[in-house]
PDB file of C-alpha atoms in Angstrom:
ATOM      1  CA  MET A   1     -24.630  41.651   8.065  1.00 50.00           C
ATOM      2  CA  ARG A   2     -25.495  38.177   7.734  1.00 53.00           C
ATOM      3  CA  GLY A   3     -25.009  38.570   3.797  1.00 56.00           C
ATOM      4  CA  ARG A   4     -21.424  39.758   4.196  1.00 66.00           C
ATOM      5  CA  VAL A   5     -20.570  36.998   6.825  1.00 70.00           C
ATOM      6  CA  MET A   6     -21.642  34.069   4.644  1.00 71.00           C
ATOM      7  CA  PRO A   7     -19.022  34.473   1.830  1.00 75.00           C
ATOM      8  CA  LEU A   8     -16.418  35.223   4.417  1.00 78.00           C
ATOM      9  CA  LEU A   9     -16.963  31.665   5.820  1.00 74.00           C
ATOM     10  CA  ASP A  10     -17.158  30.441   2.536  1.00 77.00           C
ATOM     11  CA  GLY A  11     -13.771  31.794   1.790  1.00 81.00           C
ATOM     12  CA  LEU A  12     -12.485  30.356   5.142  1.00 80.00           C
ATOM     13  CA  ALA A  13     -13.745  27.054   4.206  1.00 79.00           C
ATOM     14  CA  LEU A  14     -11.975  26.931   1.011  1.00 82.00           C
ATOM     15  CA  LEU A  15      -8.849  28.062   2.648  1.00 85.00           C
ATOM     16  CA  LEU A  16      -9.057  25.800   5.459  1.00 82.00           C
ATOM     17  CA  LEU A  17      -9.620  22.830   2.929  1.00 83.00           C
ATOM     18  CA  GLY A  18      -6.532  23.689   0.693  1.00 86.00           C
ATOM     19  CA  GLY A  19      -4.715  23.751   4.032  1.00 85.00           C
ATOM     20  CA  LEU A  20      -5.443  20.339   4.601  1.00 83.00           C
ATOM     21  CA  LEU A  21      -4.843  18.888   1.442  1.00 85.00           C
ATOM     22  CA  ALA A  22      -1.593  20.704   1.156  1.00 86.00           C
ATOM     23  CA  GLY A  23      -0.542  19.889   4.598  1.00 84.00           C
ATOM     24  CA  LEU A  24      -1.502  15.977   4.335  1.00 83.00           C
ATOM     25  CA  ALA A  25       0.625  15.973   1.323  1.00 85.00           C
ATOM     26  CA  LEU A  26       3.815  17.375   2.870  1.00 86.00           C
ATOM     27  CA  SER A  27       3.392  15.374   6.091  1.00 81.00           C
ATOM     28  CA  ASP A  28       4.625  11.704   6.507  1.00 76.00           C
ATOM     29  CA  ARG A  29       1.286  10.638   7.125  1.00 73.00           C
ATOM     30  CA  TYR A  30      -0.032  10.794   3.537  1.00 79.00           C
ATOM     31  CA  TRP A  31       0.437   7.215   3.182  1.00 69.00           C
ATOM     32  CA  TYR A  32      -1.912   6.496   5.824  1.00 69.00           C
ATOM     33  CA  PHE A  33      -4.692   7.699   3.744  1.00 72.00           C
ATOM     34  CA  LEU A  34      -3.860   7.582  -0.016  1.00 74.00           C
ATOM     35  CA  ASN A  35      -1.420   6.164  -2.371  1.00 73.00           C
ATOM     36  CA  PRO A  36       1.669   8.454  -2.566  1.00 77.00           C
ATOM     37  CA  ARG A  37       1.687   8.749  -6.147  1.00 75.00           C
ATOM     38  CA  PHE A  38      -1.379  11.093  -5.516  1.00 81.00           C
ATOM     39  CA  ILE A  39       0.955  13.444  -3.653  1.00 86.00           C
ATOM     40  CA  PRO A  40       0.898  15.975  -6.566  1.00 89.00           C
ATOM     41  CA  VAL A  41      -2.332  15.961  -7.361  1.00 89.00           C
ATOM     42  CA  SER A  42      -3.351  16.917  -3.807  1.00 88.00           C
ATOM     43  CA  LEU A  43      -0.740  19.751  -3.768  1.00 90.00           C
ATOM     44  CA  VAL A  44      -2.121  20.901  -6.807  1.00 91.00           C
ATOM     45  CA  THR A  45      -5.859  20.859  -5.191  1.00 91.00           C
ATOM     46  CA  GLY A  46      -4.751  22.475  -2.511  1.00 87.00           C
ATOM     47  CA  ALA A  47      -3.484  25.398  -3.825  1.00 90.00           C
ATOM     48  CA  ILE A  48      -6.115  25.861  -6.269  1.00 90.00           C
ATOM     49  CA  LEU A  49      -8.313  26.034  -2.986  1.00 88.00           C
ATOM     50  CA  ILE A  50      -6.400  28.198  -1.475  1.00 88.00           C
ATOM     51  CA  LEU A  51      -6.011  30.755  -4.469  1.00 89.00           C
ATOM     52  CA  LEU A  52      -9.994  30.588  -4.661  1.00 86.00           C
ATOM     53  CA  ALA A  53     -10.526  31.434  -1.082  1.00 84.00           C
ATOM     54  CA  PRO A  54     -10.229  35.386  -1.554  1.00 85.00           C
ATOM     55  CA  LEU A  55     -12.226  35.306  -4.585  1.00 81.00           C
ATOM     56  CA  ALA A  56     -15.127  33.405  -2.327  1.00 77.00           C
ATOM     57  CA  ALA A  57     -14.450  35.622   0.395  1.00 75.00           C
ATOM     58  CA  THR A  58     -14.933  38.876  -1.326  1.00 78.00           C
ATOM     59  CA  ARG A  59     -17.905  37.741  -3.893  1.00 68.00           C
ATOM     60  CA  ALA A  60     -21.049  39.980  -3.937  1.00 59.00           C
ATOM     61  CA  PRO A  61     -23.575  38.932  -1.141  1.00 57.00           C
ATOM     62  CA  GLY A  62     -26.431  36.888  -2.453  1.00 56.00           C
ATOM     63  CA  PRO A  63     -28.981  33.999  -1.266  1.00 55.00           C
ATOM     64  CA  ARG A  64     -26.945  31.210   0.133  1.00 55.00           C
ATOM     65  CA  PRO A  65     -27.971  28.896   2.485  1.00 55.00           C
ATOM     66  CA  GLY A  66     -26.888  29.713   6.096  1.00 56.00           C
ATOM     67  CA  GLY A  67     -27.956  28.851   9.603  1.00 59.00           C
ATOM     68  CA  VAL A  68     -26.873  25.619  11.533  1.00 66.00           C
ATOM     69  CA  PRO A  69     -25.435  23.625   8.101  1.00 68.00           C
ATOM     70  CA  ARG A  70     -22.950  26.528   7.837  1.00 61.00           C
ATOM     71  CA  LEU A  71     -21.884  26.375  10.956  1.00 64.00           C
ATOM     72  CA  LEU A  72     -21.426  22.856  11.213  1.00 72.00           C
ATOM     73  CA  SER A  73     -19.413  22.919   7.540  1.00 66.00           C
ATOM     74  CA  LEU A  74     -17.347  25.558   9.381  1.00 65.00           C
ATOM     75  CA  GLY A  75     -16.986  23.467  12.442  1.00 70.00           C
ATOM     76  CA  LEU A  76     -15.728  20.408  10.485  1.00 70.00           C
ATOM     77  CA  CYS A  77     -13.247  22.705   8.534  1.00 66.00           C
ATOM     78  CA  LEU A  78     -11.768  23.813  11.605  1.00 65.00           C
ATOM     79  CA  GLY A  79     -11.405  19.997  12.827  1.00 69.00           C
ATOM     80  CA  LEU A  80      -9.904  19.802   9.153  1.00 61.00           C
ATOM     81  CA  ALA A  81      -7.589  22.742   9.657  1.00 62.00           C
ATOM     82  CA  ALA A  82      -5.993  21.460  13.009  1.00 64.00           C
ATOM     83  CA  LEU A  83      -4.989  18.243  11.183  1.00 58.00           C
ATOM     84  CA  ALA A  84      -3.389  20.574   8.330  1.00 54.00           C
ATOM     85  CA  VAL A  85      -1.694  22.432  10.968  1.00 57.00           C
ATOM     86  CA  SER A  86      -0.526  19.449  12.591  1.00 57.00           C
ATOM     87  CA  GLY A  87       1.211  17.671   9.298  1.00 49.00           C
ATOM     88  CA  VAL A  88       2.663  20.987   7.786  1.00 46.00           C
ATOM     89  CA  GLY A  89       5.760  20.215  10.199  1.00 45.00           C
ATOM     90  CA  SER A  90       6.269  16.934   9.607  1.00 45.00           C
ATOM     91  CA  GLU A  91       8.999  15.698   7.506  1.00 44.00           C
ATOM     92  CA  PRO A  92       8.125  14.993   3.853  1.00 39.00           C
ATOM     93  CA  SER A  93       7.209  11.120   3.158  1.00 37.00           C
ATOM     94  CA  ALA A  94       9.922   8.572   2.398  1.00 38.00           C
ATOM     95  CA  ALA A  95       7.590   6.710   0.861  1.00 38.00           C
ATOM     96  CA  PRO A  96       8.599   5.120  -2.307  1.00 37.00           C
ATOM     97  CA  THR A  97       6.493   6.460  -5.495  1.00 37.00           C
ATOM     98  CA  PRO A  98       4.044   3.495  -6.382  1.00 35.00           C
ATOM     99  CA  SER A  99       2.679   2.609  -9.840  1.00 35.00           C
ATOM    100  CA  GLN A 100       0.383   0.140  -9.877  1.00 35.00           C
ATOM    101  CA  ALA A 101      -2.246  -2.245  -8.045  1.00 37.00           C
ATOM    102  CA  PRO A 102      -1.629  -6.208  -7.585  1.00 39.00           C
ATOM    103  CA  ARG A 103      -5.231  -6.734  -9.378  1.00 38.00           C
ATOM    104  CA  ARG A 104      -4.202  -4.944 -12.704  1.00 38.00           C
ATOM    105  CA  SER A 105      -3.500  -7.057 -15.843  1.00 35.00           C
ATOM    106  CA  SER A 106      -0.141  -5.864 -16.382  1.00 39.00           C
ATOM    107  CA  LEU A 107       2.689  -4.295 -14.415  1.00 43.00           C
ATOM    108  CA  GLU A 108       4.927  -1.159 -14.933  1.00 43.00           C
ATOM    109  CA  PRO A 109       9.138  -0.631 -14.422  1.00 42.00           C
ATOM    110  CA  GLY A 110       9.559   1.570 -11.997  1.00 46.00           C
ATOM    111  CA  PRO A 111      13.065   3.713 -10.864  1.00 48.00           C
ATOM    112  CA  GLU A 112      16.267   1.685  -9.887  1.00 45.00           C
ATOM    113  CA  PRO A 113      16.192   0.402  -6.428  1.00 47.00           C
ATOM    114  CA  VAL A 114      18.826   1.632  -3.927  1.00 58.00           C
ATOM    115  CA  GLU A 115      19.279  -1.968  -2.462  1.00 75.00           C
ATOM    116  CA  PRO A 116      20.636  -4.722  -4.791  1.00 88.00           C
ATOM    117  CA  SER A 117      18.343  -6.528  -6.918  1.00 93.00           C
ATOM    118  CA  ARG A 118      19.940 -10.154  -6.196  1.00 96.00           C
ATOM    119  CA  VAL A 119      21.328 -11.566  -2.755  1.00 97.00           C
ATOM    120  CA  THR A 120      23.046 -14.750  -1.878  1.00 97.00           C
ATOM    121  CA  PHE A 121      21.970 -17.201   0.752  1.00 97.00           C
ATOM    122  CA  GLU A 122      23.427 -20.261   2.140  1.00 95.00           C
ATOM    123  CA  GLY A 123      25.556 -20.374  -1.484  1.00 96.00           C
ATOM    124  CA  ARG A 124      22.691 -19.546  -3.877  1.00 97.00           C
ATOM    125  CA  GLU A 125      21.534 -16.676  -5.609  1.00 98.00           C
ATOM    126  CA  TYR A 126      18.028 -15.015  -4.800  1.00 98.00           C
ATOM    127  CA  VAL A 127      16.042 -12.105  -6.886  1.00 97.00           C
ATOM    128  CA  ARG A 128      14.228  -9.600  -4.866  1.00 97.00           C
ATOM    129  CA  MET A 129      11.032  -8.938  -5.301  1.00 97.00           C
ATOM    130  CA  ASN A 130       7.640  -8.169  -3.315  1.00 96.00           C
ATOM    131  CA  LEU A 131       4.911 -10.562  -2.764  1.00 96.00           C
ATOM    132  CA  ALA A 132       2.389  -8.841  -5.349  1.00 94.00           C
ATOM    133  CA  GLU A 133       5.157  -8.841  -8.041  1.00 95.00           C
ATOM    134  CA  LEU A 134       5.841 -12.615  -7.173  1.00 97.00           C
ATOM    135  CA  PHE A 135       1.714 -13.003  -7.308  1.00 96.00           C
ATOM    136  CA  LEU A 136       1.033 -11.277 -10.807  1.00 93.00           C
ATOM    137  CA  LEU A 137       3.648 -13.394 -12.333  1.00 95.00           C
ATOM    138  CA  ALA A 138       2.435 -16.510 -10.832  1.00 95.00           C
ATOM    139  CA  ASP A 139      -1.084 -15.945 -12.163  1.00 92.00           C
ATOM    140  CA  GLN A 140      -0.221 -14.520 -15.427  1.00 92.00           C
ATOM    141  CA  ARG A 141       3.363 -15.440 -16.678  1.00 93.00           C
ATOM    142  CA  PRO A 142       4.910 -18.191 -14.093  1.00 94.00           C
ATOM    143  CA  LYS A 143       7.519 -18.726 -16.474  1.00 94.00           C
ATOM    144  CA  ASP A 144       8.793 -15.265 -16.114  1.00 94.00           C
ATOM    145  CA  ALA A 145       9.323 -15.715 -12.328  1.00 95.00           C
ATOM    146  CA  PRO A 146      12.635 -16.036 -11.209  1.00 96.00           C
ATOM    147  CA  ALA A 147      13.916 -19.484 -10.733  1.00 96.00           C
ATOM    148  CA  ARG A 148      15.050 -18.368  -6.864  1.00 98.00           C
ATOM    149  CA  PHE A 149      13.383 -15.589  -5.319  1.00 98.00           C
ATOM    150  CA  VAL A 150      13.350 -13.902  -1.724  1.00 98.00           C
ATOM    151  CA  VAL A 151      10.014 -12.000  -0.305  1.00 98.00           C
ATOM    152  CA  ARG A 152       8.994 -10.347   2.700  1.00 97.00           C
ATOM    153  CA  GLY A 153       5.856 -10.391   4.268  1.00 97.00           C
ATOM    154  CA  GLU A 154       3.652 -11.265   7.671  1.00 97.00           C
ATOM    155  CA  VAL A 155       2.820 -14.721   9.057  1.00 97.00           C
ATOM    156  CA  ARG A 156      -0.898 -15.059   9.099  1.00 96.00           C
ATOM    157  CA  ARG A 157      -2.057 -18.435  10.616  1.00 96.00           C
ATOM    158  CA  SER A 158      -5.335 -20.292  10.929  1.00 95.00           C
ATOM    159  CA  PRO A 159      -6.249 -23.671  12.449  1.00 95.00           C
ATOM    160  CA  ALA A 160      -7.129 -25.139   8.961  1.00 95.00           C
ATOM    161  CA  LEU A 161      -3.556 -24.131   7.495  1.00 95.00           C
ATOM    162  CA  ASP A 162      -1.744 -25.474  10.788  1.00 95.00           C
ATOM    163  CA  GLY A 163      -3.436 -28.911  10.127  1.00 94.00           C
ATOM    164  CA  GLN A 164      -1.819 -28.886   6.616  1.00 93.00           C
ATOM    165  CA  GLY A 165       1.780 -27.530   8.323  1.00 94.00           C
ATOM    166  CA  GLN A 166       1.215 -24.493   6.328  1.00 96.00           C
ATOM    167  CA  ALA A 167       0.946 -20.592   6.847  1.00 97.00           C
ATOM    168  CA  LEU A 168       0.030 -17.474   4.543  1.00 97.00           C
ATOM    169  CA  VAL A 169       2.653 -15.153   4.254  1.00 98.00           C
ATOM    170  CA  SER A 170       1.129 -12.077   2.898  1.00 97.00           C
ATOM    171  CA  ARG A 171       1.610  -8.325   2.452  1.00 96.00           C
ATOM    172  CA  VAL A 172      -0.748  -5.280   1.971  1.00 94.00           C
ATOM    173  CA  ALA A 173      -0.908  -4.049  -1.405  1.00 92.00           C
ATOM    174  CA  VAL A 174      -2.777  -0.651  -1.921  1.00 86.00           C
ATOM    175  CA  VAL A 175      -4.163   0.621  -4.870  1.00 76.00           C
ATOM    176  CA  CYS A 176      -5.561   4.102  -4.089  1.00 75.00           C
ATOM    177  CA  CYS A 177      -5.800   4.073  -0.246  1.00 73.00           C
ATOM    178  CA  LEU A 178      -6.516   1.417   2.696  1.00 72.00           C
ATOM    179  CA  ALA A 179     -10.318   1.208   1.661  1.00 73.00           C
ATOM    180  CA  ASP A 180      -9.113  -0.686  -1.430  1.00 77.00           C
ATOM    181  CA  ALA A 181      -5.863  -2.569   0.155  1.00 87.00           C
ATOM    182  CA  VAL A 182      -5.736  -6.341  -0.553  1.00 91.00           C
ATOM    183  CA  ALA A 183      -3.328  -8.653   1.410  1.00 94.00           C
ATOM    184  CA  ALA A 184      -1.838 -10.972  -1.155  1.00 94.00           C
ATOM    185  CA  GLY A 185       0.285 -13.879  -0.422  1.00 96.00           C
ATOM    186  CA  PHE A 186       1.109 -17.601  -0.761  1.00 98.00           C
ATOM    187  CA  LEU A 187       0.915 -20.557   1.284  1.00 97.00           C
ATOM    188  CA  ALA A 188       4.340 -21.790   2.764  1.00 97.00           C
ATOM    189  CA  ASP A 189       6.288 -23.634   5.477  1.00 97.00           C
ATOM    190  CA  VAL A 190       7.611 -21.132   7.787  1.00 96.00           C
ATOM    191  CA  GLY A 191       8.225 -23.625  10.584  1.00 95.00           C
ATOM    192  CA  ASP A 192       6.914 -22.150  14.004  1.00 94.00           C
ATOM    193  CA  LEU A 193       6.904 -18.720  13.251  1.00 96.00           C
ATOM    194  CA  PRO A 194       4.093 -16.685  15.148  1.00 96.00           C
ATOM    195  CA  GLN A 195       1.317 -14.800  13.983  1.00 95.00           C
ATOM    196  CA  GLY A 196       2.170 -11.190  12.956  1.00 94.00           C
ATOM    197  CA  ARG A 197       6.049 -12.214  12.483  1.00 97.00           C
ATOM    198  CA  TRP A 198       7.900 -10.262   9.562  1.00 97.00           C
ATOM    199  CA  VAL A 199       9.678 -12.843   7.737  1.00 98.00           C
ATOM    200  CA  GLU A 200      12.310 -12.982   4.531  1.00 98.00           C
ATOM    201  CA  VAL A 201      11.664 -16.054   2.766  1.00 98.00           C
ATOM    202  CA  TYR A 202      13.860 -17.768   0.337  1.00 98.00           C
ATOM    203  CA  GLY A 203      12.479 -20.008  -2.394  1.00 98.00           C
ATOM    204  CA  ARG A 204      11.100 -21.230  -5.415  1.00 98.00           C
ATOM    205  CA  LEU A 205       7.483 -21.602  -6.741  1.00 98.00           C
ATOM    206  CA  GLU A 206       5.881 -24.898  -6.591  1.00 97.00           C
ATOM    207  CA  PRO A 207       2.539 -26.106  -8.222  1.00 96.00           C
ATOM    208  CA  LEU A 208      -0.562 -26.181  -5.582  1.00 94.00           C
ATOM    209  CA  ALA A 209      -2.310 -29.826  -5.593  1.00 89.00           C
ATOM    210  CA  ARG A 210      -5.321 -28.014  -4.096  1.00 90.00           C
ATOM    211  CA  ALA A 211      -6.144 -24.369  -3.775  1.00 89.00           C
ATOM    212  CA  PRO A 212      -6.995 -23.253  -0.164  1.00 89.00           C
ATOM    213  CA  ARG A 213     -10.251 -22.520   0.652  1.00 91.00           C
ATOM    214  CA  SER A 214     -11.268 -18.860   0.970  1.00 90.00           C
ATOM    215  CA  ALA A 215     -12.914 -19.981   4.646  1.00 91.00           C
ATOM    216  CA  ASP A 216      -9.595 -21.342   5.661  1.00 93.00           C
ATOM    217  CA  LEU A 217      -7.513 -18.243   5.121  1.00 94.00           C
ATOM    218  CA  PRO A 218      -6.509 -16.019   7.833  1.00 94.00           C
ATOM    219  CA  ARG A 219      -7.474 -12.393   7.802  1.00 89.00           C
ATOM    220  CA  SER A 220      -5.156  -9.453   7.860  1.00 86.00           C
ATOM    221  CA  PRO A 221      -6.681  -6.657  10.038  1.00 85.00           C
ATOM    222  CA  GLU A 222      -5.269  -3.862   7.474  1.00 83.00           C
ATOM    223  CA  ALA A 223      -7.104  -5.090   4.421  1.00 87.00           C
ATOM    224  CA  ALA A 224     -10.540  -5.878   3.994  1.00 84.00           C
ATOM    225  CA  VAL A 225      -9.639  -8.706   1.355  1.00 90.00           C
ATOM    226  CA  THR A 226      -7.138 -11.404   1.826  1.00 93.00           C
ATOM    227  CA  VAL A 227      -6.143 -13.481  -1.354  1.00 94.00           C
ATOM    228  CA  CYS A 228      -4.078 -16.568  -1.684  1.00 96.00           C
ATOM    229  CA  ASN A 229      -2.434 -17.636  -5.063  1.00 96.00           C
ATOM    230  CA  GLU A 230      -4.453 -20.709  -6.055  1.00 94.00           C
ATOM    231  CA  HIS A 231      -1.914 -21.939  -8.406  1.00 95.00           C
ATOM    232  CA  TYR A 232       1.391 -21.934  -6.417  1.00 97.00           C
ATOM    233  CA  ARG A 233       2.957 -22.010  -3.114  1.00 97.00           C
ATOM    234  CA  ILE A 234       6.367 -21.102  -1.935  1.00 98.00           C
ATOM    235  CA  ALA A 235       8.871 -24.256  -1.553  1.00 98.00           C
ATOM    236  CA  VAL A 236      10.875 -22.615   1.512  1.00 98.00           C
ATOM    237  CA  GLU A 237      14.382 -22.730   1.612  1.00 98.00           C
ATOM    238  CA  GLY A 238      15.009 -20.499   4.055  1.00 97.00           C
ATOM    239  CA  ALA A 239      12.970 -18.296   6.476  1.00 97.00           C
ATOM    240  CA  VAL A 240      14.439 -15.600   8.410  1.00 97.00           C
ATOM    241  CA  PRO A 241      12.690 -13.641  11.065  1.00 97.00           C
ATOM    242  CA  VAL A 242      13.062  -9.703  10.126  1.00 97.00           C
ATOM    243  CA  SER A 243      12.000  -6.455  11.627  1.00 95.00           C
ATOM    244  CA  PRO A 244       8.787  -4.991   9.981  1.00 93.00           C
ATOM    245  CA  PRO A 245       9.730  -2.750   7.091  1.00 90.00           C
ATOM    246  CA  GLU A 246       9.763   1.211   7.438  1.00 86.00           C
ATOM    247  CA  MET A 247       7.034   1.152   4.614  1.00 84.00           C
ATOM    248  CA  PRO A 248       4.820  -1.768   5.640  1.00 90.00           C
ATOM    249  CA  TYR A 249       2.492  -1.454   2.515  1.00 91.00           C
ATOM    250  CA  ILE A 250       3.425  -2.811  -1.153  1.00 91.00           C
ATOM    251  CA  PHE A 251       2.511   0.712  -3.613  1.00 87.00           C
ATOM    252  CA  GLU A 252       5.187  -0.203  -6.432  1.00 85.00           C
ATOM    253  CA  PHE A 253       5.030  -3.121  -8.811  1.00 85.00           C
ATOM    254  CA  ARG A 254       7.258  -3.800 -11.640  1.00 89.00           C
ATOM    255  CA  GLU A 255       7.476  -6.568 -14.464  1.00 87.00           C
ATOM    256  CA  LYS A 256      11.152  -7.140 -14.767  1.00 90.00           C
ATOM    257  CA  GLU A 257      14.381  -7.107 -12.475  1.00 93.00           C
ATOM    258  CA  PRO A 258      15.127  -4.855 -10.822  1.00 94.00           C
ATOM    259  CA  TYR A 259      11.745  -5.451  -8.787  1.00 94.00           C
ATOM    260  CA  ALA A 260      10.530  -3.084  -6.161  1.00 90.00           C
ATOM    261  CA  TRP A 261      11.254  -5.426  -3.121  1.00 89.00           C
TER     262      TRP A 261
END
């Protein structure tokens, strides 16, 4: 009897794991854990596991580990199955399809954006881009950076930066999942906007006389690492408080206009 039950448990475990992957990929929670560009991979992997489940359940009985470890594994799979069931009924993710990470040495173009790539603010034209795109251009090709740009980010403060009349405007960029997320940003004078406030900053790149010390940088709760551009700050020509974007993290990066914004 035991020799027959164990293959059934193996098949059930594969079925539950496959359901978890497929359900998570079809849910609006996927980007909480993984970069949305891996959705197709998760769907294919889930489908393969589901297809293999009947084969595992009907295999010939043989010596297999069992007992408490097998029961614990099954309990874990049941918990994962509950997550899969709760995710299947959710709407598909509306997250943008990401391409590259801010720590890569190059950027890649992406699909055309829905929003316009340029806006006018107080009579001047500004190029929309995200903070990670600006960060990479400032590090690698500052001459290619737009003369005037607008970026979105969160205001992060520390006593040291407040003493300099500066704040860190940053946004979390994700490569694969939140485990490797990086909060990338620039120093900027955004007035008295409070900690955690989302803001659209209109401005230009301005060389930094001295790079900020790592110990002076405020930390982002969503990322283990916070980086501030060491060569440039943003010379602010306008700072407008805004609501947080539907997708607060950066997943997509482009090297040319239209930028991902």
